[in-house]
Short mmCIF file of C-alpha atoms in Angstrom, two decimals:
data_model
loop_
_atom_site.label_atom_id
_atom_site.label_comp_id
_atom_site.label_asym_id
_atom_site.label_seq_id
_atom_site.Cartn_x
_atom_site.Cartn_y
_atom_site.Cartn_z
CA UNK X 1 6.14 -21.51 9.98
CA UNK X 2 2.60 -22.22 12.00
CA UNK X 3 -0.36 -21.41 12.27
CA UNK X 4 -0.17 -18.31 9.76
CA UNK X 5 -3.39 -16.42 9.75
CA UNK X 6 -2.68 -14.48 6.33
CA UNK X 7 -0.97 -14.42 4.16
CA UNK X 8 -1.38 -10.75 1.30
CA UNK X 9 0.46 -9.38 -1.69
CA UNK X 10 0.44 -5.92 -1.81
CA UNK X 11 0.11 -4.04 -5.14
CA UNK X 12 2.08 -1.37 -4.22
CA UNK X 13 4.81 -1.05 -1.52
CA UNK X 14 3.04 1.75 0.57
CA UNK X 15 -0.37 -0.24 0.38
CA UNK X 16 2.12 -3.18 1.93
CA UNK X 17 3.04 -1.80 4.83
CA UNK X 18 -0.47 -0.45 5.45
CA UNK X 19 -1.34 -3.96 5.89
CA UNK X 20 1.64 -4.78 7.77
CA UNK X 21 0.52 -1.67 10.30
CA UNK X 22 -2.97 -2.68 10.85
CA UNK X 23 -2.21 -6.12 11.47
CA UNK X 24 1.17 -5.06 14.21
CA UNK X 25 -1.52 -2.56 15.82
CA UNK X 26 -4.04 -5.53 16.17
CA UNK X 27 -1.42 -8.13 17.75
CA UNK X 28 -0.55 -10.15 14.87
CA UNK X 29 3.45 -10.06 14.42
CA UNK X 30 3.88 -9.48 10.59
CA UNK X 31 6.44 -9.51 7.72
CA UNK X 32 6.51 -7.74 4.11
CA UNK X 33 8.98 -9.70 2.01
CA UNK X 34 10.37 -7.62 -0.65
CA UNK X 35 10.80 -10.31 -3.27
CA UNK X 36 9.47 -14.33 -2.26
CA UNK X 37 12.22 -15.54 0.41
CA UNK X 38 14.72 -18.36 0.68
CA UNK X 39 14.52 -20.83 3.37
CA UNK X 40 16.67 -19.18 5.50
CA UNK X 41 15.33 -15.74 4.94
CA UNK X 42 11.87 -17.14 6.05
CA UNK X 43 13.12 -18.66 8.43
CA UNK X 44 13.68 -15.40 10.56
CA UNK X 45 10.71 -14.79 10.82
CA UNK X 46 9.20 -18.12 12.11
CA UNK X 47 7.35 -16.37 14.55
CA UNK X 48 5.46 -13.82 12.37
CA UNK X 49 1.77 -14.93 11.96
CA UNK X 50 1.40 -13.02 8.96
CA UNK X 51 3.48 -12.84 6.15
CA UNK X 52 3.35 -10.20 3.05
CA UNK X 53 5.18 -9.89 -0.24
CA UNK X 54 5.30 -6.40 -1.59
CA UNK X 55 4.09 -5.93 -5.54
CA UNK X 56 4.16 -2.90 -7.70
CA UNK X 57 0.81 -4.75 -10.05
CA UNK X 58 -0.66 -1.47 -9.28
CA UNK X 59 1.35 -0.07 -11.68
CA UNK X 60 1.65 -3.12 -14.46
CA UNK X 61 -0.35 -4.75 -16.81
CA UNK X 62 -2.25 -7.34 -17.59
CA UNK X 63 -0.04 -9.17 -19.39
CA UNK X 64 2.57 -8.65 -16.57
CA UNK X 65 -0.49 -9.86 -14.01
CA UNK X 66 -0.23 -13.00 -16.23
CA UNK X 67 3.26 -13.99 -15.46
CA UNK X 68 3.89 -12.60 -12.54
CA UNK X 69 0.85 -12.47 -10.30
CA UNK X 70 0.40 -16.07 -10.51
CA UNK X 71 3.44 -16.75 -9.50
CA UNK X 72 3.37 -14.77 -6.37
CA UNK X 73 -0.09 -16.24 -5.69
CA UNK X 74 1.24 -19.72 -6.21
CA UNK X 75 3.72 -19.59 -3.32
CA UNK X 76 1.59 -17.71 -1.62
CA UNK X 77 -0.44 -20.34 -1.51
CA UNK X 78 2.20 -22.96 -0.05
CA UNK X 79 2.19 -20.96 2.82
CA UNK X 80 -1.47 -22.83 3.54
CA UNK X 81 -2.59 -19.26 5.59
CA UNK X 82 -5.95 -19.52 6.70
CA UNK X 83 -6.92 -16.06 4.34
CA UNK X 84 -4.88 -15.01 0.99
CA UNK X 85 -5.15 -11.31 0.72
CA UNK X 86 -4.51 -9.77 -2.45
CA UNK X 87 -3.92 -5.93 -1.49
CA UNK X 88 -5.39 -3.25 -4.01
CA UNK X 89 -5.70 1.06 -3.00
CA UNK X 90 -8.63 2.02 -0.57
CA UNK X 91 -9.42 4.40 -3.45
CA UNK X 92 -9.60 1.54 -5.90
CA UNK X 93 -7.98 3.12 -8.58
CA UNK X 94 -7.37 0.81 -11.39
CA UNK X 95 -7.76 0.41 -15.38
CA UNK X 96 -8.63 -2.36 -17.83
CA UNK X 97 -4.71 -1.83 -19.10
CA UNK X 98 -2.74 -0.60 -15.56
CA UNK X 99 -3.16 -2.21 -12.44
CA UNK X 100 -6.22 -4.46 -13.36
CA UNK X 101 -7.52 -5.27 -10.22
CA UNK X 102 -10.37 -7.62 -12.23
CA UNK X 103 -7.69 -9.32 -13.94
CA UNK X 104 -5.60 -10.19 -10.23
CA UNK X 105 -9.43 -11.22 -9.86
CA UNK X 106 -9.26 -13.84 -12.01
CA UNK X 107 -5.94 -14.99 -11.30
CA UNK X 108 -6.55 -15.53 -8.06
CA UNK X 109 -9.58 -17.47 -8.55
CA UNK X 110 -7.71 -19.74 -10.50
CA UNK X 111 -4.44 -20.48 -8.31
CA UNK X 112 -7.14 -20.94 -4.92
CA UNK X 113 -9.51 -23.10 -7.77
CA UNK X 114 -12.48 -20.47 -5.63
CA UNK X 115 -15.57 -19.77 -7.47
CA UNK X 116 -16.70 -17.06 -5.31
CA UNK X 117 -13.87 -14.06 -3.86
CA UNK X 118 -14.90 -11.77 -1.32
CA UNK X 119 -14.07 -8.15 -1.87
CA UNK X 120 -14.31 -5.35 1.24
CA UNK X 121 -13.06 -1.64 0.05
CA UNK X 122 -14.16 0.46 2.98
CA UNK X 123 -12.07 1.35 5.63
CA UNK X 124 -13.84 3.80 8.36
CA UNK X 125 -9.68 3.88 9.45
CA UNK X 126 -8.72 5.30 6.54
CA UNK X 127 -11.45 7.63 6.20
CA UNK X 128 -13.10 5.03 3.29
CA UNK X 129 -16.29 4.09 2.84
CA UNK X 130 -18.42 2.43 0.83
CA UNK X 131 -22.28 2.39 0.95
CA UNK X 132 -24.67 0.09 -1.93
CA UNK X 133 -21.73 -0.42 -3.63
CA UNK X 134 -20.31 3.37 -4.07
CA UNK X 135 -17.19 4.55 -3.10
CA UNK X 136 -16.28 7.23 -0.85
CA UNK X 137 -13.96 9.00 0.51
CA UNK X 138 -12.24 12.06 2.41
CA UNK X 139 -9.85 14.47 1.36
CA UNK X 140 -8.73 17.67 4.18
CA UNK X 141 -11.79 16.71 6.24
CA UNK X 142 -14.48 16.80 3.58
CA UNK X 143 -16.09 13.49 2.16
CA UNK X 144 -16.40 12.81 -1.49
CA UNK X 145 -17.96 10.46 -3.82
CA UNK X 146 -14.75 8.98 -5.13
CA UNK X 147 -15.69 9.56 -9.02
CA UNK X 148 -15.74 13.65 -7.44
CA UNK X 149 -12.78 13.22 -5.35
CA UNK X 150 -10.42 16.02 -6.04
CA UNK X 151 -7.22 14.06 -6.57
CA UNK X 152 -8.42 10.51 -7.15
CA UNK X 153 -10.83 12.05 -10.13
CA UNK X 154 -7.92 13.30 -11.73
CA UNK X 155 -5.56 10.70 -10.84
CA UNK X 156 -2.27 11.03 -14.03
CA UNK X 157 -2.54 6.84 -14.33
CA UNK X 158 -5.58 5.73 -13.34
CA UNK X 159 -8.33 8.23 -12.93
CA UNK X 160 -11.50 7.58 -10.98
CA UNK X 161 -14.41 8.56 -12.90
CA UNK X 162 -16.87 5.75 -11.34
CA UNK X 163 -17.60 5.57 -7.86
CA UNK X 164 -19.96 1.92 -8.41
CA UNK X 165 -17.12 -0.60 -7.92
CA UNK X 166 -18.59 -3.43 -9.42
CA UNK X 167 -19.36 -1.30 -12.44
CA UNK X 168 -15.60 -0.10 -12.43
CA UNK X 169 -14.75 -3.47 -12.42
CA UNK X 170 -16.64 -4.27 -15.10
CA UNK X 171 -14.92 -2.92 -17.25
CA UNK X 172 -12.00 -5.20 -16.25
CA UNK X 173 -13.52 -8.17 -16.01
CA UNK X 174 -16.78 -10.31 -17.41
CA UNK X 175 -16.97 -11.59 -13.82
CA UNK X 176 -20.26 -12.02 -12.48
CA UNK X 177 -20.72 -9.57 -9.39
CA UNK X 178 -22.92 -9.34 -6.49
CA UNK X 179 -23.62 -6.62 -3.60
CA UNK X 180 -23.92 -7.70 0.43
CA UNK X 181 -25.34 -4.17 0.97
CA UNK X 182 -25.26 -2.08 3.82
CA UNK X 183 -29.19 -2.46 4.49
CA UNK X 184 -28.65 -6.67 3.98
CA UNK X 185 -25.52 -6.39 6.13
CA UNK X 186 -27.23 -5.10 9.27
CA UNK X 187 -30.07 -7.53 8.97
CA UNK X 188 -31.25 -11.09 10.84
CA UNK X 189 -30.70 -12.80 7.35
CA UNK X 190 -26.83 -11.16 6.50
CA UNK X 191 -24.92 -14.48 6.85
CA UNK X 192 -27.70 -16.17 4.63
CA UNK X 193 -27.51 -13.24 1.91
CA UNK X 194 -23.59 -13.98 2.14
CA UNK X 195 -24.39 -17.60 1.88
CA UNK X 196 -26.24 -17.67 -1.17
CA UNK X 197 -24.49 -15.24 -3.08
CA UNK X 198 -21.44 -17.71 -2.64
CA UNK X 199 -23.34 -20.89 -3.33
CA UNK X 200 -24.67 -19.63 -6.58
CA UNK X 201 -21.45 -19.24 -7.62
CA UNK X 202 -21.16 -15.13 -7.80
CA UNK X 203 -17.91 -14.35 -8.70
CA UNK X 204 -17.34 -11.61 -6.85
CA UNK X 205 -19.47 -10.59 -3.88
CA UNK X 206 -18.80 -7.11 -3.02
CA UNK X 207 -19.41 -6.28 0.69
CA UNK X 208 -20.70 -2.63 2.29
CA UNK X 209 -18.64 -0.83 4.77
CA UNK X 210 -19.14 2.29 6.04
CA UNK X 211 -18.51 2.17 9.99
CA UNK X 212 -16.61 -0.04 12.47
CA UNK X 213 -19.29 -1.54 13.48
CA UNK X 214 -20.33 -3.21 9.89
CA UNK X 215 -17.00 -3.46 8.96
CA UNK X 216 -16.63 -6.08 12.60
CA UNK X 217 -19.89 -7.32 10.82
CA UNK X 218 -18.33 -8.24 7.18
CA UNK X 219 -15.03 -9.38 9.24
CA UNK X 220 -17.23 -12.29 10.89
CA UNK X 221 -19.10 -13.41 7.61
CA UNK X 222 -15.50 -13.40 5.44
CA UNK X 223 -14.09 -15.37 8.41
CA UNK X 224 -16.57 -17.77 8.68
CA UNK X 225 -16.70 -18.48 4.77
CA UNK X 226 -13.10 -19.88 4.87
CA UNK X 227 -11.71 -22.97 3.40
CA UNK X 228 -9.56 -25.52 4.59
CA UNK X 229 -6.43 -24.88 2.90
CA UNK X 230 -6.96 -20.84 2.72
CA UNK X 231 -9.47 -18.82 0.78
CA UNK X 232 -8.57 -16.01 -1.19
CA UNK X 233 -9.89 -12.58 -0.63
CA UNK X 234 -9.82 -9.06 -2.78
CA UNK X 235 -9.58 -5.49 -1.01
CA UNK X 236 -8.37 -2.78 0.60
CA UNK X 237 -6.39 -2.93 4.60
CA UNK X 238 -9.97 -2.66 5.76
CA UNK X 239 -9.79 -6.64 5.23
CA UNK X 240 -7.12 -6.73 7.83
CA UNK X 241 -9.24 -4.57 9.93
CA UNK X 242 -12.11 -6.46 9.89
CA UNK X 243 -10.30 -9.70 10.37
CA UNK X 244 -9.10 -7.83 12.99
CA UNK X 245 -12.62 -7.41 15.08
CA UNK X 246 -13.48 -10.61 14.29
CA UNK X 247 -9.98 -11.95 15.61
CA UNK X 248 -10.13 -10.19 19.09
CA UNK X 249 -13.88 -10.78 19.80
CA UNK X 250 -13.31 -15.00 19.42
CA UNK X 251 -10.15 -14.90 21.36
CA UNK X 252 -7.54 -15.64 18.16
CA UNK X 253 -5.62 -12.85 19.18
CA UNK X 254 -5.06 -10.78 21.77
CA UNK X 255 -4.71 -6.84 20.56
CA UNK X 256 -1.42 -6.11 22.54
CA UNK X 257 1.13 -4.36 20.64
CA UNK X 258 3.98 -2.74 22.31
CA UNK X 259 6.04 0.11 20.28
CA UNK X 260 8.43 2.02 22.48
CA UNK X 261 8.99 5.80 21.25
CA UNK X 262 12.05 5.77 18.49
CA UNK X 263 13.32 9.12 18.97
CA UNK X 264 14.46 12.12 17.19
CA UNK X 265 16.84 11.82 14.10
CA UNK X 266 19.45 14.51 13.83
CA UNK X 267 19.03 14.54 10.38
CA UNK X 268 16.82 12.31 7.70
CA UNK X 269 16.89 11.84 3.60
CA UNK X 270 13.44 11.61 1.92
CA UNK X 271 12.93 11.25 -1.76
CA UNK X 272 9.61 11.93 -3.38
CA UNK X 273 8.23 11.17 -6.97
CA UNK X 274 4.50 11.58 -6.21
CA UNK X 275 2.68 14.65 -7.72
CA UNK X 276 -0.19 14.61 -5.03
CA UNK X 277 -0.93 18.01 -3.43
CA UNK X 278 -0.81 16.24 -0.27
CA UNK X 279 2.53 15.55 -0.72
CA UNK X 280 3.10 19.15 -1.69
CA UNK X 281 2.45 20.43 1.47
CA UNK X 282 4.04 17.92 3.45
CA UNK X 283 7.38 19.40 1.00
CA UNK X 284 6.45 22.97 1.61
CA UNK X 285 5.82 22.11 5.40
CA UNK X 286 9.05 20.61 5.45
CA UNK X 287 11.23 23.31 3.88
CA UNK X 288 9.79 25.78 6.69
CA UNK X 289 11.12 23.67 8.83
CA UNK X 290 14.42 22.55 8.70
CA UNK X 291 14.75 20.85 5.95
CA UNK X 292 16.62 21.80 2.69
CA UNK X 293 14.50 21.28 -0.99
CA UNK X 294 16.38 19.64 -3.95
CA UNK X 295 14.49 19.62 -7.11
CA UNK X 296 15.49 16.60 -9.43
CA UNK X 297 14.51 16.57 -13.05
CA UNK X 298 12.11 13.23 -13.49
CA UNK X 299 12.63 13.27 -17.04
CA UNK X 300 16.70 13.76 -16.97
CA UNK X 301 16.36 10.82 -14.50
CA UNK X 302 14.94 8.16 -16.90
CA UNK X 303 16.94 9.36 -19.72
CA UNK X 304 20.80 8.31 -20.96
CA UNK X 305 21.93 10.87 -18.84
CA UNK X 306 20.12 9.70 -15.79
CA UNK X 307 23.92 8.79 -13.78
CA UNK X 308 24.65 12.61 -14.10
CA UNK X 309 21.53 13.45 -12.55
CA UNK X 310 21.69 10.85 -10.22
CA UNK X 311 25.60 12.57 -9.28
CA UNK X 312 24.61 16.20 -8.91
CA UNK X 313 21.41 15.51 -6.69
CA UNK X 314 23.57 13.04 -4.72
CA UNK X 315 25.97 16.46 -4.38
CA UNK X 316 23.33 18.95 -3.29
CA UNK X 317 21.84 16.22 -0.83
CA UNK X 318 25.27 15.40 0.67
CA UNK X 319 26.20 19.24 0.98
CA UNK X 320 23.15 19.57 3.28
CA UNK X 321 23.41 16.38 5.01
CA UNK X 322 27.08 17.08 6.07
CA UNK X 323 25.97 20.55 7.14
CA UNK X 324 23.77 18.53 9.55
CA UNK X 325 20.31 19.21 7.64
CA UNK X 326 17.44 16.98 6.23
CA UNK X 327 16.75 16.92 2.60
CA UNK X 328 13.73 16.27 0.83
CA UNK X 329 14.69 15.30 -3.39
CA UNK X 330 11.65 16.12 -5.31
CA UNK X 331 10.58 15.36 -9.20
CA UNK X 332 7.32 17.38 -9.22
CA UNK X 333 6.30 19.52 -6.55
CA UNK X 334 2.24 19.14 -6.66
CA UNK X 335 -0.01 18.37 -9.78
CA UNK X 336 1.25 21.71 -11.50
CA UNK X 337 4.73 20.01 -11.38
CA UNK X 338 3.05 16.51 -13.08
CA UNK X 339 5.56 15.37 -16.28
CA UNK X 340 3.81 11.98 -16.59
CA UNK X 341 3.09 12.93 -20.40
CA UNK X 342 6.95 13.36 -21.02
CA UNK X 343 7.79 10.25 -19.05
CA UNK X 344 5.37 7.73 -20.97
CA UNK X 345 6.64 8.72 -23.97
CA UNK X 346 9.33 5.65 -22.64
CA UNK X 347 7.72 2.22 -21.84
CA UNK X 348 8.74 1.42 -18.03
CA UNK X 349 9.98 5.06 -17.41
CA UNK X 350 7.79 4.85 -14.17
CA UNK X 351 9.62 2.19 -12.80
CA UNK X 352 13.10 3.83 -13.72
CA UNK X 353 11.66 6.43 -12.06
CA UNK X 354 11.55 5.00 -8.87
CA UNK X 355 14.40 3.02 -9.15
CA UNK X 356 16.73 5.68 -9.86
CA UNK X 357 14.96 7.53 -6.71
CA UNK X 358 16.39 4.44 -5.11
CA UNK X 359 19.85 4.20 -6.22
CA UNK X 360 19.62 8.52 -5.19
CA UNK X 361 18.90 7.33 -1.60
CA UNK X 362 21.00 4.37 -1.22
CA UNK X 363 24.14 6.40 -2.14
CA UNK X 364 23.32 9.22 0.20
CA UNK X 365 22.12 6.81 3.40
CA UNK X 366 25.73 4.59 3.21
CA UNK X 367 27.72 7.97 2.66
CA UNK X 368 26.33 9.94 5.41
CA UNK X 369 25.70 7.01 7.59
CA UNK X 370 22.26 8.17 7.56
CA UNK X 371 19.53 6.03 10.48
CA UNK X 372 16.21 7.04 8.71
CA UNK X 373 14.86 7.87 5.49
CA UNK X 374 12.11 8.30 4.14
CA UNK X 375 10.26 7.33 0.40
CA UNK X 376 7.00 9.09 -0.56
CA UNK X 377 4.79 7.54 -3.84
CA UNK X 378 3.43 4.58 -3.86
CA UNK X 379 4.72 3.51 -7.22
CA UNK X 380 7.91 5.32 -6.11
CA UNK X 381 8.09 3.31 -3.10
CA UNK X 382 8.27 -0.03 -4.65
CA UNK X 383 11.13 0.54 -7.53
CA UNK X 384 13.19 2.88 -5.07
CA UNK X 385 13.68 0.16 -2.19
CA UNK X 386 14.31 -2.64 -4.59
CA UNK X 387 17.00 -0.53 -5.82
CA UNK X 388 18.28 -0.04 -2.15
CA UNK X 389 18.70 -3.82 -1.35
CA UNK X 390 15.69 -4.10 1.50
CA UNK X 391 14.49 -7.80 1.61
CA UNK X 392 12.22 -7.77 4.24
CA UNK X 393 10.28 -4.81 6.42
CA UNK X 394 8.93 -5.12 9.72
CA UNK X 395 7.08 -2.38 11.88
CA UNK X 396 9.08 -0.22 14.21
CA UNK X 397 6.10 1.97 15.17
CA UNK X 398 2.86 3.14 13.98
CA UNK X 399 1.74 6.75 13.40
CA UNK X 400 -1.53 7.30 15.09
CA UNK X 401 -1.58 10.61 12.80
CA UNK X 402 -1.02 8.84 9.53
CA UNK X 403 -2.64 5.27 9.36
CA UNK X 404 -1.27 3.29 6.72
CA UNK X 405 2.43 4.82 6.47
CA UNK X 406 4.20 3.67 9.48
CA UNK X 407 7.60 3.85 10.30
CA UNK X 408 9.25 0.58 9.53
CA UNK X 409 12.80 -1.21 10.26
CA UNK X 410 14.71 -2.69 6.56
CA UNK X 411 16.00 -6.03 6.62
CA UNK X 412 19.08 -6.52 4.47
CA UNK X 413 21.83 -8.54 3.10
CA UNK X 414 23.62 -5.14 2.96
CA UNK X 415 25.40 -4.24 6.05
CA UNK X 416 24.75 -0.38 5.51
CA UNK X 417 21.35 -0.75 5.18
CA UNK X 418 20.17 -3.89 7.54
CA UNK X 419 18.57 -1.79 10.51
CA UNK X 420 17.12 0.88 8.70
CA UNK X 421 14.53 2.57 9.70
CA UNK X 422 12.47 3.35 6.22
CA UNK X 423 9.08 5.46 6.31
CA UNK X 424 7.17 4.92 3.20
CA UNK X 425 3.66 6.79 2.29
CA UNK X 426 1.59 7.05 -0.37
CA UNK X 427 0.52 10.31 -2.25
CA UNK X 428 -2.51 11.24 -0.65
CA UNK X 429 -1.45 9.98 2.84
CA UNK X 430 -0.24 11.87 5.96
CA UNK X 431 -0.76 15.40 7.46
CA UNK X 432 1.47 18.21 6.63
CA UNK X 433 4.25 17.98 8.91
CA UNK X 434 4.26 14.19 8.16
CA UNK X 435 8.11 14.43 7.04
CA UNK X 436 8.70 16.18 10.06
CA UNK X 437 7.31 13.97 12.42
CA UNK X 438 9.22 11.10 11.08
CA UNK X 439 12.25 13.19 11.76
CA UNK X 440 11.47 14.40 14.84
CA UNK X 441 10.15 10.73 16.18
CA UNK X 442 6.89 10.84 15.46
CA UNK X 443 6.13 13.67 17.95
CA UNK X 444 3.29 15.77 17.44
#
């Protein structure tokens, strides 16, 4: 593995593919591993200049992070990439007990023996913006402060009730923090201000981004401040977009992505564990556009009778697919159908839910010889793909209308899964006809 520009750990699978898509669009060949690869697997992707490791830390406890993130960061450090990125969701949803970004930063600082950690969350490509430390996000073509966002302020697990990201982080860590705000970033003294925070040993340095112009300035500062042996940074895929602007400007990479249209699939299967209203609209649209809908009881799926639930859903999915129709199998149809209260009574239930959907999708994929599938839900995706036997992903084709949710190619030791085209989308991602677009070959 030569001349790695970047390594990264994604706190969920859809976030990990978001990073991979950004890098590939910028001309940086990238592979995303589902787990730490052995030497033989790693050697298959020796041409790549970025390596990702998909994780589940967004839905894990700080205690889990102490073991698993420490090991993951230590492995990523051995790759000697110029930048090592802990990727978080661009909505920054997290809490002291679930998906603690503060704890992840503490672990990264320790593994990389690094005093100051740059933090960048704004990503205009995803309609996420930070201004004077506050996070704003779009929803249905309107823009909201994150604590007033119609969806993220009501997230079932990690609701965002604070838009000031450094205040939000202060609930998760006692590390000190500072801000390079928009005014400073666009002034002639931006480099001095950034360097001063680093020199003073400020533990977390948040850099505002509200436009492509400020994004490029942020990327220039982060790249300039990197250290020999690799620097640890935290943020959304805005990190990649910021660095790419600098890499292209400096001639480090050439942005010459080439993707051939994948063409339409005769039928696909979708599994969804998302309660998002965005996913609800996508499911409802699909049901008017050639998909059959199959409701899967999430409480039964995590119970001792899960085998029966999977068998029934597989039989229903089989009937639709054999009739030549695509199928979407879902555990909820929007926020009103959220049964999280019942699910969370059982420890580890959400992980089991994802694995159950993965088992269901694997059975249909192998039995029906499917060539293309979709998994909806960030927390769902990580556990579902692990159950399917996927070892790694590469980008098949970005979906420009829905950035952050590309069509990927699965690499697997399981013959029936190797080469499978897989689309993974977070709950909030995608246009209403996302499922149809993937089925139809990403046509508009």
